[in-house]
Coordinates of C-alpha atoms in Angstrom, one line a residue:
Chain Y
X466 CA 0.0 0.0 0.0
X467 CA 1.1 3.3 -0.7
X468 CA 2.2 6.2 1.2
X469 CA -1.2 8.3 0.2
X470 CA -3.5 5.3 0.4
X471 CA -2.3 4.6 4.2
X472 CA -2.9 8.6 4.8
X473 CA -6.3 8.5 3.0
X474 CA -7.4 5.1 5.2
X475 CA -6.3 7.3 8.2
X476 CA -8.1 10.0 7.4
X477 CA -11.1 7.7 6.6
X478 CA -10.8 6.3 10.2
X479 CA -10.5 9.6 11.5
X480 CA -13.5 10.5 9.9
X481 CA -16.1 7.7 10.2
X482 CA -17.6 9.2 13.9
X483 CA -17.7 12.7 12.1
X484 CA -19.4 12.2 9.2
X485 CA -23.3 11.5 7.9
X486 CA -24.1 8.2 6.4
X487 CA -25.5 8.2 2.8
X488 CA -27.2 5.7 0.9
X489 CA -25.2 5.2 -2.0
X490 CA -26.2 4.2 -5.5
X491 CA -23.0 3.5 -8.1
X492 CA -23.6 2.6 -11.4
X493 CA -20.1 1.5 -13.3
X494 CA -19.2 -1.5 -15.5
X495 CA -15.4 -1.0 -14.1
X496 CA -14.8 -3.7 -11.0
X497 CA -11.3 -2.5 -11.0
X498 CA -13.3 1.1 -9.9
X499 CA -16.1 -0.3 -8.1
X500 CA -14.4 -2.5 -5.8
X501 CA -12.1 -0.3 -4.1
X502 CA -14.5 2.7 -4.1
X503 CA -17.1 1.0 -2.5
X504 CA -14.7 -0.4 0.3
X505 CA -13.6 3.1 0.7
X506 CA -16.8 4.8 0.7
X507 CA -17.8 1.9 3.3
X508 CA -15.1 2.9 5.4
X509 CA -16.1 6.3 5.6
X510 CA -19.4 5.1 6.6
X511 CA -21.4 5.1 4.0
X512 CA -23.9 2.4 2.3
X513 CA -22.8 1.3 -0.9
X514 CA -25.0 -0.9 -3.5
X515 CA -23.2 -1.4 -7.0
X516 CA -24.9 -1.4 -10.2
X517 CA -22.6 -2.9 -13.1
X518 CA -24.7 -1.8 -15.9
X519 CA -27.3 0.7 -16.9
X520 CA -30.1 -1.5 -16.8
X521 CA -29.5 -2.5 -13.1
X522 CA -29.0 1.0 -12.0
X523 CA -32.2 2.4 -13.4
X524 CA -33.8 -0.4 -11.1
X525 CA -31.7 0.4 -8.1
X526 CA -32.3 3.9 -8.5
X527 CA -36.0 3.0 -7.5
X528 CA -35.8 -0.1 -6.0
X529 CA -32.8 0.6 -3.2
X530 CA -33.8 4.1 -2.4
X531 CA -30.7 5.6 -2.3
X532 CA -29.7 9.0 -1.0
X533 CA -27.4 9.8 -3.7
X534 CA -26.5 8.2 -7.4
X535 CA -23.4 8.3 -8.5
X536 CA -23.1 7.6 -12.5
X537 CA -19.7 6.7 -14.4
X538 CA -21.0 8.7 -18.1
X539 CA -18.5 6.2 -19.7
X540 CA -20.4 3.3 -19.4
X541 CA -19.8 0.6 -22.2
X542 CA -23.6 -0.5 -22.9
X543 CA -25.4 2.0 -21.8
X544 CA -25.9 6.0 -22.6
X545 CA -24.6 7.5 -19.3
X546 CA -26.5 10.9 -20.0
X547 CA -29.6 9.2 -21.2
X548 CA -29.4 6.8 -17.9
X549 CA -29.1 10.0 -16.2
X550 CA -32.7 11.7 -17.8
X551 CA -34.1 8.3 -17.3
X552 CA -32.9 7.7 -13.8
X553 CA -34.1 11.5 -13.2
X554 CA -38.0 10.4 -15.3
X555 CA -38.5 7.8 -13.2
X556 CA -37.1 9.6 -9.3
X557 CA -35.9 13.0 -7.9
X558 CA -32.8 11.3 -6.0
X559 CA -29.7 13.6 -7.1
X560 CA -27.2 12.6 -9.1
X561 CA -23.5 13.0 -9.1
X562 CA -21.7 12.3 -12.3
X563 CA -17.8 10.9 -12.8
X564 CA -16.5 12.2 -16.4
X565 CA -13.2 11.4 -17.9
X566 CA -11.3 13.5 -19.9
X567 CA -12.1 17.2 -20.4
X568 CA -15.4 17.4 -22.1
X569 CA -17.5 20.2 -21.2
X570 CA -20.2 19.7 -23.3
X571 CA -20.9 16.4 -22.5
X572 CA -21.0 17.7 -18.8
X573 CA -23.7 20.3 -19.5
X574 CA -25.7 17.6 -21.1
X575 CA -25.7 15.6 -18.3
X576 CA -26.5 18.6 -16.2
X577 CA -29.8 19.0 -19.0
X578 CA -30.4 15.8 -18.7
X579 CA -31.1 16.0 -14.7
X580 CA -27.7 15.3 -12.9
X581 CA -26.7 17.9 -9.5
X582 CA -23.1 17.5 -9.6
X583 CA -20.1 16.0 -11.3
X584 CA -16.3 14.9 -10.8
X585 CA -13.6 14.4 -13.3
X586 CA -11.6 11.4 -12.9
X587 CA -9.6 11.1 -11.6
X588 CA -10.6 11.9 -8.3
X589 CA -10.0 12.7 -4.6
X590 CA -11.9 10.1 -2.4
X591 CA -12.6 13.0 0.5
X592 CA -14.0 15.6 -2.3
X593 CA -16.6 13.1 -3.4
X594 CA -17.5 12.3 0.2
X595 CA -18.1 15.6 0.7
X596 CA -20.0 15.7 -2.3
X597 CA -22.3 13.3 -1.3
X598 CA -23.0 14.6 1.7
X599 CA -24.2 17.6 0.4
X600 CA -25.9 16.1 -1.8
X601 CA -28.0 14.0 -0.2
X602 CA -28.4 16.8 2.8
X603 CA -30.6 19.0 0.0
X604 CA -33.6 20.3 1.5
X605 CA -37.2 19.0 0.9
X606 CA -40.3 20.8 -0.3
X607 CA -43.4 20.8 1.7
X608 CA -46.1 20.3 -1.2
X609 CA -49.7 19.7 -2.0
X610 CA -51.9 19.0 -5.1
X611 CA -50.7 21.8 -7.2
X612 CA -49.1 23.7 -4.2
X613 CA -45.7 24.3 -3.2
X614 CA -44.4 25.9 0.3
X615 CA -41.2 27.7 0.9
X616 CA -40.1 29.4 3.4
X617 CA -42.3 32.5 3.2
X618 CA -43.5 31.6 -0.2
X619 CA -46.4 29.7 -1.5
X620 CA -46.6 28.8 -5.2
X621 CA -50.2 27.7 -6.4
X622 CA -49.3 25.9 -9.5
X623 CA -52.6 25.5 -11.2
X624 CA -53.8 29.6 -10.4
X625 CA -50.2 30.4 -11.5
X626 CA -50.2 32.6 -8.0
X627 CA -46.9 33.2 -6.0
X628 CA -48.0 34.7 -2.2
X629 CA -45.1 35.8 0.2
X630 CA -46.0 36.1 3.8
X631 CA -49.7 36.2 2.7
X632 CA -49.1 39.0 0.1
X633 CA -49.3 38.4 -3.2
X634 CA -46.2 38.7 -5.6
X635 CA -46.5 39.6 -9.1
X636 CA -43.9 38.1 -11.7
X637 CA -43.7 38.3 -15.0
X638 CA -44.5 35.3 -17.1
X639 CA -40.9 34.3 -17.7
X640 CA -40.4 34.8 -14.3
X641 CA -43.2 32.6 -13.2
X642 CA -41.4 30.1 -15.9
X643 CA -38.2 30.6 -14.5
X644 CA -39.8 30.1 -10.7
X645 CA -41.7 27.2 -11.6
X646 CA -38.8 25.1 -13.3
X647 CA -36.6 25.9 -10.4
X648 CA -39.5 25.3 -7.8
X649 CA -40.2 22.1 -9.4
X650 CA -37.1 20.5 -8.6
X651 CA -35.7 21.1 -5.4
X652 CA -32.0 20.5 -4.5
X653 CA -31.7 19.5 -7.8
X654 CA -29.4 21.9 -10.4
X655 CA -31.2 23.3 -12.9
X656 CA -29.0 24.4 -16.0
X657 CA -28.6 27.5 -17.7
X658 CA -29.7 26.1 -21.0
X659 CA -33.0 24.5 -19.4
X660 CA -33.5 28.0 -17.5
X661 CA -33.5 29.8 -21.2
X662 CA -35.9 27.1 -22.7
X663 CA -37.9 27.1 -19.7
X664 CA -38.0 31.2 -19.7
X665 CA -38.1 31.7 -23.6
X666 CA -38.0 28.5 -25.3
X667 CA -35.5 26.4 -27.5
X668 CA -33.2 28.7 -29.2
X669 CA -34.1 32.2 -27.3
X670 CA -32.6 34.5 -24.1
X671 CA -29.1 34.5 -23.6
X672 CA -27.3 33.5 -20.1
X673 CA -26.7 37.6 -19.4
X674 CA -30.8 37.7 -19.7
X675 CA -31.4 34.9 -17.9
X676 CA -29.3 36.5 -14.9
X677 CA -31.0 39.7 -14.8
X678 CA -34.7 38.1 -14.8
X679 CA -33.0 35.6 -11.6
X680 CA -31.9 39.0 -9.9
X681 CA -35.3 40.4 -10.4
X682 CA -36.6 37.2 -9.2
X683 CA -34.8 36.7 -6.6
X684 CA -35.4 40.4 -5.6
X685 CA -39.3 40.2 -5.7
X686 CA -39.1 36.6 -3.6
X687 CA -36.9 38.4 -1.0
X688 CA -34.3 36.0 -1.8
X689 CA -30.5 37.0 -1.6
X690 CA -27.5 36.0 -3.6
X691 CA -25.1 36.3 -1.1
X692 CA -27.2 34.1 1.2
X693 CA -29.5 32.4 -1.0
X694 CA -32.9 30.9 1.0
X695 CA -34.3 29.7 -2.2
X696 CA -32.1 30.3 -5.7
X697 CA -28.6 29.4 -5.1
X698 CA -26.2 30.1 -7.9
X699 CA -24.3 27.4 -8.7
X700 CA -21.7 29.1 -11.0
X701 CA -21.1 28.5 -14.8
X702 CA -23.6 25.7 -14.2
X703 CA -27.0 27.2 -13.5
X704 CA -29.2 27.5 -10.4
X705 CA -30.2 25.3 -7.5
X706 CA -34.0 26.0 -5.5
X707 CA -33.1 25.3 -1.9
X708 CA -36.7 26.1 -0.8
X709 CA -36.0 28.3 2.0
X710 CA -33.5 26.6 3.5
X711 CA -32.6 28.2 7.0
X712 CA -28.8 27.4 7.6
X713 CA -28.4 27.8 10.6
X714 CA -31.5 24.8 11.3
X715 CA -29.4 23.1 9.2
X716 CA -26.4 23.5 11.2
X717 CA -28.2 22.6 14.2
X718 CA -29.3 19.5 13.1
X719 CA -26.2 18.4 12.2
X720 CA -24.5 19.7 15.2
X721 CA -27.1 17.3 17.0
X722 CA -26.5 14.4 15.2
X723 CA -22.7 14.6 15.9
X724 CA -23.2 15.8 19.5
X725 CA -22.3 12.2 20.3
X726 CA -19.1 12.1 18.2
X727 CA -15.9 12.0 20.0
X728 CA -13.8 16.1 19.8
X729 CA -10.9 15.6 17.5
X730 CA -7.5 16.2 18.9
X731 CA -6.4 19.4 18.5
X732 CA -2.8 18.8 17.3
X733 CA -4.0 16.0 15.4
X734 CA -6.7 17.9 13.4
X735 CA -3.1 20.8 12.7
X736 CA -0.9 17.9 11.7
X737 CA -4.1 17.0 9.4
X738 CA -4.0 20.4 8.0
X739 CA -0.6 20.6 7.7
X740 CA 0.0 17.3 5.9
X741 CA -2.9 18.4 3.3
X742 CA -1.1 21.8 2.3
X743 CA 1.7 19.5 1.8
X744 CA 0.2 17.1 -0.3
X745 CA -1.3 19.9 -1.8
X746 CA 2.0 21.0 -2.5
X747 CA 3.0 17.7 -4.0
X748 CA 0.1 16.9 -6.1
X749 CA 0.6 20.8 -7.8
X750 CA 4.2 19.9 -8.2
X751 CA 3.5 16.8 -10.2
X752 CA 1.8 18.8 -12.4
X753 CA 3.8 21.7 -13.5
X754 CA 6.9 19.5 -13.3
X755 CA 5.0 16.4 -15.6
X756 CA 3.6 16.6 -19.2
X757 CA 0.5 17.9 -18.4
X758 CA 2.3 21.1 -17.1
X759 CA 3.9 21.7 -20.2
X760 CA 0.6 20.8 -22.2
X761 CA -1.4 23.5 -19.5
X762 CA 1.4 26.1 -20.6
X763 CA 2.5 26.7 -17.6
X764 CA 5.6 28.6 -18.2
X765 CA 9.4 27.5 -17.9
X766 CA 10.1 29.9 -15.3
X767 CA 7.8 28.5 -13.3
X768 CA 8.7 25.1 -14.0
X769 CA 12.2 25.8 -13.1
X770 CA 10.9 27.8 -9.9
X771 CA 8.9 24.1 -9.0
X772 CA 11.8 21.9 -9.2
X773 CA 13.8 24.2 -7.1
X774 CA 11.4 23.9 -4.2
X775 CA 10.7 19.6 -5.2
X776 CA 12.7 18.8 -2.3
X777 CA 11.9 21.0 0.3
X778 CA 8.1 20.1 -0.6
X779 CA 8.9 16.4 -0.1
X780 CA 10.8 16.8 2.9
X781 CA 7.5 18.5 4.9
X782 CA 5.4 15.7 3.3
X783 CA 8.1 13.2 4.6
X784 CA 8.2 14.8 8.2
X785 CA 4.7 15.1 8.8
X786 CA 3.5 11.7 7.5
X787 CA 6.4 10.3 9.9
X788 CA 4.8 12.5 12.6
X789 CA 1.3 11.0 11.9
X790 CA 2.6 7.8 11.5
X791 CA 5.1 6.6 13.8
X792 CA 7.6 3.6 12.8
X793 CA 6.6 0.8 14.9
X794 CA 9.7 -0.6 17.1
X795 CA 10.6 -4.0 15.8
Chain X
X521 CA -8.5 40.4 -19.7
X522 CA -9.0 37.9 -17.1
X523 CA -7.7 38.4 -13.7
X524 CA -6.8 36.0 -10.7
X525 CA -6.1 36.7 -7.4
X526 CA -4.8 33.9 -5.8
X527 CA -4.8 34.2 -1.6
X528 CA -2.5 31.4 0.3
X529 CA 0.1 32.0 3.3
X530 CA 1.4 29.0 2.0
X531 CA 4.4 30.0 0.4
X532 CA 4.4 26.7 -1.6
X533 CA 1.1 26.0 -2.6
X534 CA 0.7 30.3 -3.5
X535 CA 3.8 30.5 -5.7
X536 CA 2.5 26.7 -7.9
X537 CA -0.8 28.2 -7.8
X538 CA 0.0 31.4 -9.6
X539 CA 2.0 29.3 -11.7
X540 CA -0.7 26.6 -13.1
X541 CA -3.2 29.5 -13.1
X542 CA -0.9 31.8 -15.2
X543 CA -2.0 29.5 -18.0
X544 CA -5.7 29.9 -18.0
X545 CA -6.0 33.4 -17.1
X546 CA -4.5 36.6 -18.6
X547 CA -3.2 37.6 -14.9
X548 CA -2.5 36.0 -11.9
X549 CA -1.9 38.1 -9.1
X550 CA -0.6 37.2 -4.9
X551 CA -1.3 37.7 -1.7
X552 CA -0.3 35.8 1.7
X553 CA -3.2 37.1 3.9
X554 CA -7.0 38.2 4.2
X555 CA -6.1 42.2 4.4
X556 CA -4.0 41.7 1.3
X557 CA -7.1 40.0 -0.5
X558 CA -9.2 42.5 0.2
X559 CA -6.7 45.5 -0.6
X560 CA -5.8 43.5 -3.5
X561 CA -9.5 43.0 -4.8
X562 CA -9.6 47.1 -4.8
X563 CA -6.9 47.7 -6.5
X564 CA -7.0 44.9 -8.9
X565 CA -10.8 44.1 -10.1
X566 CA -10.1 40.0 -10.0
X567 CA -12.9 38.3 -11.6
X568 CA -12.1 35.3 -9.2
X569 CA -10.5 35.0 -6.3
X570 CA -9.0 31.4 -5.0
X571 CA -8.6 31.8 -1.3
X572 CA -7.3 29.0 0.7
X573 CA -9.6 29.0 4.2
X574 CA -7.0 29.2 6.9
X575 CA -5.4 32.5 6.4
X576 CA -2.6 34.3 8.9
X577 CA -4.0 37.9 10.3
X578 CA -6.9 37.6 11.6
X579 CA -9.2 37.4 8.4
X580 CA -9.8 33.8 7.1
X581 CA -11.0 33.0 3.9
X582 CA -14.5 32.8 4.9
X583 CA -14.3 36.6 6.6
X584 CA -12.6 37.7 3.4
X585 CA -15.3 36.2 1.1
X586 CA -18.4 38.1 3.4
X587 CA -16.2 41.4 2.9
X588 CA -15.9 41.1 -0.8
X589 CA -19.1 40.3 -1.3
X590 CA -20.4 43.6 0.0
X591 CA -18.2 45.5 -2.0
X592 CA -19.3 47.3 -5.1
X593 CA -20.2 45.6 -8.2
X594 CA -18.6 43.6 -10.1
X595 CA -17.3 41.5 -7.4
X596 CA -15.3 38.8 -8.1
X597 CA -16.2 35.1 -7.7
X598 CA -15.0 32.9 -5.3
X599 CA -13.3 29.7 -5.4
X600 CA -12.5 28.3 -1.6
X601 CA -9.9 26.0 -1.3
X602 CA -10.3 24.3 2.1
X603 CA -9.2 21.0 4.5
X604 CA -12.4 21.3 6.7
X605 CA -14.8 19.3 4.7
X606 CA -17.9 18.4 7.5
X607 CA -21.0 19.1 6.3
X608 CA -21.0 22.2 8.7
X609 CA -17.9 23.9 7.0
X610 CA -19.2 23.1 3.7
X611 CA -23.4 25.3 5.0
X612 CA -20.8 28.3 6.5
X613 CA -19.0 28.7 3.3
X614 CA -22.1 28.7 1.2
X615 CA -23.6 31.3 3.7
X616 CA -20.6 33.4 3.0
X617 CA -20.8 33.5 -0.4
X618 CA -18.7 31.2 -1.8
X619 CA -19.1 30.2 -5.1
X620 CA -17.6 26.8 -5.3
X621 CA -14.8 24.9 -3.1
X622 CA -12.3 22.5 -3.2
X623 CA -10.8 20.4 -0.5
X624 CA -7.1 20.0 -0.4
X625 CA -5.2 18.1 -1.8
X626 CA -6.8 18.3 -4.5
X627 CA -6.4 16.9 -8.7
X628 CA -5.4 20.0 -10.5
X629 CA -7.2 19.4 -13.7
X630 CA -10.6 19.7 -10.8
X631 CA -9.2 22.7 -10.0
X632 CA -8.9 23.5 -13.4
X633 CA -12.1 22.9 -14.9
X634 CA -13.7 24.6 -11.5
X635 CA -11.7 27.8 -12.3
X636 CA -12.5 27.8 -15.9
X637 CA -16.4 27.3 -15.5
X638 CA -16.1 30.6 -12.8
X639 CA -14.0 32.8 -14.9
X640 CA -16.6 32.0 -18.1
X641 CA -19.3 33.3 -15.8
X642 CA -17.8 36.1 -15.1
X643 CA -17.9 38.8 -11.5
X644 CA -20.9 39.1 -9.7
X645 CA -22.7 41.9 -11.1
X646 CA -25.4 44.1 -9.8

């Protein structure tokens, strides 16, 4: 095993008391992925049910009630953006999706096609457990037949009528569009492009548009930006309805379902800190100093200023990592 | 012309920052600590800032992120890199502002594609 797998298992260890379980759902052909990302997400707590083909993860997705799916867009047999609109047909759960090279576009359709997040490949095992987490911590709506509640906010569907605190709102009717697609799917990102089509229709409005009629919007909602109750900006992706979400609730339920956890030692938790600016350090070496560096552009003056500081980088690594993990005596 | 500011009072990770970022942004500009940010932000109009959380002088990243975003439009957006991954960290950097995050260590071509989709966005205006 090597030195970063033994530092990520620690780190797993140290984190299994502190963290919130989630119902996992992954869909991937790969077993030489699957395998050790299920054990791995296991150790960190969470509940893991493998799907090796598209077919068996539509089924799961309904069938196993998972918190959070997690689809691999490169599957062999199967369409992963059409698994993820079918997936997102046939339940609200979110998605998160794992893409391979560079390929925006084929991002933003998964994004069209219903997914909430993504995560290029390769990828840190702590970022998407903190993914999933906030993923499957989205808030709920409280609806009716035709009726949704928010926070202050009541949307009757079928009257087209948005109240706030008992007082009607008036929106335009691309506003009402644009309030209706977001309301519609909460927690769940809604995309730029879907915003436009939703607002204008397939081939109309421009993203600088769109933002102005989500600042009106957000304006006449009493919704703000900066702390966002019910439109969260998700940025160069599109807009999230958080349905009046009250963070600091939030926070308290979370703070009461870890009230039982064990406090972290306060050195360890520095030498934790510590030994992740230094991996940091490392991992941004490798890349200025490797191919991809040079294919990225970054400069040679910079490349030369990296290799100067290689050693001293991998000395901290090497001091801290023997700090958090003492040699045994023989 | 696209601007970075890149915050970090770590010397290492600051100086390979401004270097990898120096290739997807027209200028990259330093600072070590949370007054710099925000004297740098004034005088420089980023349109993103990457701030690591932990900052020396009193002003974390968090602190730094609530200040810019009352500034005047355009403001710039902001990419949090941070270690402190529970769900609570993750709610309080939302509520600041933050526009997306990144725990460290973390894959560069993540960090890549996060600063790219943020700089095609554009500042915060109005």
């Amino acid at each position: 095993m090597d030195v970063h797998s033994l530092i990520t298992r620690r780190a797993a260890g140290l984190s299994t008391t502190l963290h919130r379980v989630v119902r996992v759902l992954l869909i991937d052909d790969d077993e030489t992925l699957t395998a050790p990302l299920a054990a791995a997400l296991a150790t960190l707590g969470h509940q893991v049910v493998v799907a090796a083909d598209g077919a068996a993860g539509l089924g799961g997705a309904v069938d196993t009630a998972p918190e959070v799916v997690i689809v691999d867009l490169g599957l062999p047999d199967t369409d992963g953006v059409d698994l993820v609109r079918r997936i997102r047909e046939a339940s609200e759960v979110p998605q998160l999706v794992l893409t391979g090279a560079t390929d925006p576009a084929r991002r933003v359709q998964a994004f069209d096609a219903g997914a909430d997040d993504y995560l290029r490949k390769p990828f840190r095992l702590d970022e998407l457990d903190a993914r999933l987490r906030a993923l499957a911590r989205r808030p709920g709506l409280r609806t009716g037949p035709g009726l949704i509640h928010a926070g202050d906010l009541a949307v009757d569907v079928a009257a087209k009528r948005v109240t706030r605190q008992g007082e009607e709102v008036r929106l335009t009717p691309i506003e009402w569009r644009i309030l209706l697609a977001l309301a519609s799917a909460p927690g769940r990102l809604v995309s730029h492009r879907a915003l436009l089509v939703a607002g204008w229709g397939e081939g109309y409005g421009d993203r600088e548009t769109l933002r102005a009629h989500v600042r009106t919007l957000r304006a006449k909602i009493g919704d703000d930006a900066a702390a966002a109750r019910y439109v969260r900006t998700e940025a160069g992706l599109g807009y999230r309805w958080i349905g009046g979400e009250e963070p600091s609730a939030a926070r308290d339920a979370v703070a009461a379902d870890e009230s039982s956890a064990p406090p972290v030692d306060a050195a360890h938790a520095q030498l934790r800190h510590d030994l992740e600016n230094a991996l940091t350090a490392l991992e941004v070496s490798a890349f200025v100093l490797g191919p991809a560096g040079a294919e990225a552009g970054v400069s040679e003056a910079a490349r030369a200023s990296a290799l100067k500081r290689l050693p001293d980088v991998a000395t901290r690594v090497r001091e801290l990592v023997a700090q958090l993990l003492p040699v045994s005596p023989r | 012309m696209t601007t970075v500011l890149v915050c970090d009072d770590d010397d290492d990770i600051r100086s390979l920052l401004v270097a990898i970022l120096g290739s997807v942004a027209d200028r990259v500009v330093e600072t070590v600590d949370g007054g710099g940010a925000l004297r740098a932000v004034e005088e420089h109009r980023p349109d993103l800032l990457v701030t690591d959380r932990g900052l020396g002088g009193g002003i974390d990243g968090l602190e730094v992120t609530r200040r810019v975003r009352s500034m005047p439009s355009p403001r710039p957006r902001v990419l949090l890199l941070t270690g402190r991954r529970a769900d609570e960290d993750v709610e309080d950097a939302r509520a600041a502002g933050v526009d997306d995050f990144l725990g460290k260590p973390f894959r560069v071509p993540e960090l890549m594609d996060r600063v790219r989709a943020l700089l095609e966005i554009g500042p915060h205006i109005g």
